[in-house]
Coordinates of C-alpha atoms in Angstrom, one line a residue:
E1 CA -69.0 25.2 71.2
E2 CA -67.0 28.1 69.8
G3 CA -68.7 27.8 66.4
E4 CA -72.2 27.6 68.1
K5 CA -71.5 30.7 70.1
Q6 CA -70.4 32.6 67.0
I7 CA -73.6 31.6 65.1
Q8 CA -75.8 32.6 68.0
E9 CA -74.0 36.0 68.2
D10 CA -74.3 36.5 64.4
Y11 CA -78.0 35.7 64.7
E12 CA -78.7 38.0 67.5
N13 CA -76.9 40.8 65.8
L14 CA -78.9 40.4 62.7
Q15 CA -82.1 40.2 64.8
W16 CA -81.1 43.4 66.6
N17 CA -80.4 45.2 63.3
L18 CA -83.9 44.0 61.9
D19 CA -85.4 46.0 64.9
S20 CA -83.7 49.3 64.1
I21 CA -84.7 51.8 61.4
I22 CA -81.2 52.1 60.1
G23 CA -80.5 48.3 60.2
D24 CA -83.9 47.6 58.5
N25 CA -83.1 50.0 55.6
V26 CA -79.7 48.4 55.1
L27 CA -81.2 44.9 55.2
Q28 CA -83.8 45.9 52.7
S29 CA -81.3 47.1 50.3
L30 CA -79.2 43.9 50.7
E31 CA -82.4 41.8 50.3
S32 CA -83.1 43.6 47.0
A33 CA -79.5 43.1 45.8
V34 CA -79.5 39.4 46.6
C35 CA -82.9 38.9 45.0
H36 CA -81.7 40.5 41.8
A37 CA -78.7 38.3 41.8
A38 CA -80.8 35.2 42.3
E39 CA -83.1 36.1 39.5
N40 CA -80.2 36.3 37.1
I41 CA -78.8 32.9 37.9
P42 CA -78.8 31.2 34.4
G43 CA -79.6 27.4 33.6
F44 CA -83.1 27.0 35.2
D45 CA -86.7 27.3 34.3
E46 CA -89.9 26.5 36.1
N47 CA -89.8 22.9 35.1
T48 CA -86.2 22.3 36.4
R49 CA -86.5 19.9 39.4
V50 CA -83.8 20.8 41.9
L51 CA -82.7 19.4 45.3
L52 CA -80.7 21.8 47.5
A53 CA -78.7 20.2 50.4
S54 CA -76.8 22.3 52.8
D55 CA -74.0 20.6 54.8
T56 CA -74.3 21.5 58.6
S57 CA -71.5 19.2 59.8
G58 CA -69.0 20.0 62.4
S59 CA -66.3 20.8 59.8
M60 CA -68.6 23.4 58.2
L61 CA -68.4 25.4 61.5
Q62 CA -65.1 26.9 60.4
P63 CA -64.4 30.4 59.2
V64 CA -63.9 31.1 55.5
S65 CA -60.6 32.7 56.5
K66 CA -58.5 33.4 59.7
N67 CA -59.7 37.1 59.4
S68 CA -63.4 36.4 59.2
S69 CA -66.3 35.4 61.5
V70 CA -68.3 34.1 58.5
M71 CA -68.4 30.3 58.4
R72 CA -68.6 27.8 55.6
Y73 CA -71.9 27.0 57.1
H74 CA -73.3 30.4 56.5
I75 CA -72.1 30.6 53.0
G76 CA -73.7 27.2 52.1
L77 CA -77.0 28.3 53.5
L78 CA -77.0 31.6 51.8
L79 CA -76.1 30.0 48.4
S80 CA -78.9 27.5 49.0
M81 CA -81.4 30.3 49.7
L82 CA -80.3 32.1 46.5
M83 CA -81.0 29.0 44.5
R84 CA -84.3 28.5 46.5
H85 CA -85.5 31.9 45.4
R86 CA -84.5 31.2 41.8
C87 CA -86.0 27.7 41.4
K88 CA -89.7 26.9 41.3
N89 CA -89.7 23.2 41.5
V90 CA -87.4 22.6 44.4
V91 CA -86.7 20.4 47.5
T92 CA -84.6 22.0 50.2
G93 CA -82.9 20.6 53.4
M94 CA -79.8 20.0 55.5
F95 CA -77.6 17.1 56.2
G96 CA -75.1 16.1 58.8
S97 CA -75.5 12.8 60.6
V98 CA -78.9 12.6 58.9
W99 CA -80.7 14.3 56.0
K100 CA -83.7 16.4 56.8
A101 CA -86.0 18.0 54.2
V102 CA -86.9 21.6 55.3
D103 CA -89.4 23.8 53.5
M104 CA -87.2 26.9 53.3
S105 CA -89.0 30.1 52.5
S106 CA -88.5 31.6 49.0
V107 CA -89.7 35.1 50.1
S108 CA -86.8 36.7 52.1
I109 CA -83.4 35.3 51.3
L110 CA -81.5 36.9 54.2
Q111 CA -84.0 36.4 56.9
S112 CA -84.5 32.7 55.8
T113 CA -80.7 32.3 56.0
V114 CA -80.7 33.7 59.5
D115 CA -83.6 31.4 60.5
M116 CA -81.7 28.3 59.0
I117 CA -78.5 29.3 60.8
S118 CA -80.4 29.2 64.2
R119 CA -81.3 25.5 63.4
E120 CA -77.7 24.5 63.6
G121 CA -77.3 21.1 65.3
E122 CA -80.8 19.7 64.3
V123 CA -79.3 17.0 62.0
G124 CA -76.1 16.2 64.0
Y125 CA -72.5 16.9 63.2
A126 CA -71.3 13.9 61.1
T127 CA -70.9 14.2 57.3
N128 CA -73.3 11.6 55.9
G129 CA -73.8 13.2 52.5
Y130 CA -75.0 9.8 51.1
K131 CA -78.2 10.2 53.2
V132 CA -79.4 12.8 50.7
I133 CA -79.2 10.4 47.8
E134 CA -80.6 7.5 49.9
W135 CA -83.7 9.7 50.7
L136 CA -84.2 10.4 46.9
I137 CA -84.1 6.7 46.2
Q138 CA -86.4 5.9 49.1
E139 CA -88.9 8.6 48.1
H140 CA -88.5 7.7 44.4
R141 CA -87.9 11.6 43.8
E142 CA -86.7 12.3 40.3
M143 CA -84.6 15.4 40.2
D144 CA -82.8 17.1 37.2
K145 CA -80.1 18.7 39.4
V146 CA -78.9 17.7 42.8
M147 CA -76.8 20.4 44.6
L148 CA -74.7 19.8 47.7
F149 CA -73.3 22.9 49.4
T150 CA -70.5 21.4 51.4
D151 CA -66.7 21.4 52.1
C152 CA -66.6 17.9 50.4
Q153 CA -65.4 16.2 53.6
L154 CA -68.1 13.7 52.9
W155 CA -67.9 10.3 54.8
N156 CA -70.3 8.3 56.9
S157 CA -70.4 7.5 60.5
K158 CA -70.7 3.8 59.9
G159 CA -67.1 3.8 58.9
W160 CA -67.5 2.6 55.4
C161 CA -65.5 3.9 52.4
A162 CA -66.8 7.4 51.9
D163 CA -66.0 7.8 48.1
A164 CA -67.3 4.4 47.1
H165 CA -70.4 4.7 49.3
L166 CA -71.6 8.0 47.9
A167 CA -70.7 7.0 44.4
E168 CA -72.6 3.7 44.9
Y169 CA -75.8 5.5 45.9
W170 CA -75.5 8.1 43.1
D171 CA -75.1 5.2 40.6
R172 CA -78.1 3.4 42.0
Y173 CA -80.2 6.7 41.9
K174 CA -79.3 7.2 38.3
R175 CA -80.2 3.6 37.5
E176 CA -83.4 3.2 39.4
V177 CA -84.8 6.7 39.6
A178 CA -83.4 9.6 37.6
P179 CA -81.1 8.5 34.6
H180 CA -80.7 12.1 33.5
A181 CA -79.9 13.7 36.9
R182 CA -76.7 15.7 37.5
L183 CA -74.9 16.1 40.8
Y184 CA -73.1 19.4 41.7
N185 CA -70.8 19.6 44.6
F186 CA -70.1 23.2 45.7
D187 CA -66.7 23.0 47.4
L188 CA -66.9 25.7 50.0
A189 CA -63.5 24.9 51.6
G190 CA -61.5 25.1 48.4
Y191 CA -59.9 21.7 48.9
G192 CA -60.3 20.9 45.2
Q193 CA -61.5 17.4 45.8
S194 CA -64.7 15.6 44.9
P195 CA -66.3 12.6 46.8
I196 CA -67.2 11.2 43.4
S197 CA -65.0 11.0 40.3
M198 CA -65.6 13.8 37.9
E199 CA -64.5 11.7 34.9
R200 CA -68.0 11.5 33.8
D201 CA -70.7 13.8 32.3
D202 CA -73.1 13.9 35.3
V203 CA -70.9 15.0 38.2
F204 CA -69.4 18.5 38.8
C205 CA -67.3 20.1 41.5
I206 CA -67.5 23.9 41.7

């Protein structure tokens, strides 16, 4: 409840700023800055097929430090929006108890981030990261890069072994759909752990 209240306050503050001249000028400058940053991200071209998945589970509703009101949830969505702006051939969405593909706008990075923050709770608060890969298999969607913006506390609400479960789905996806795909886990909590062994050339933890 405290996390939800903070997100709502942040959203309302940003909305208020958007309605003021000074706030609007500041946000336009920030928007220009983040757009330039996004456009300079290397490693992508118009043909690179990318899936961006933002973890919106309960553990992501934690501040990045004890002195900050910025949450891991906010950072994951902002990074996802940066990549959305950079990539042309992209699928975006969020996961918690379930995975939900969401057509995130590539026009305004900051406003789109605010809009997504307001959708907190839509997919539940569990951490079923495997649902992302399961959907790719079911839809037979071939991706070059799959990016999870998460605190890497990935498990599943059915109580099975988390590490083996996600790894099992990833191996199946590589075998049945996209043999050349690569998985990138962005560890937003800094725990330094990966839900899949990185002793392979197709899984990375950043």
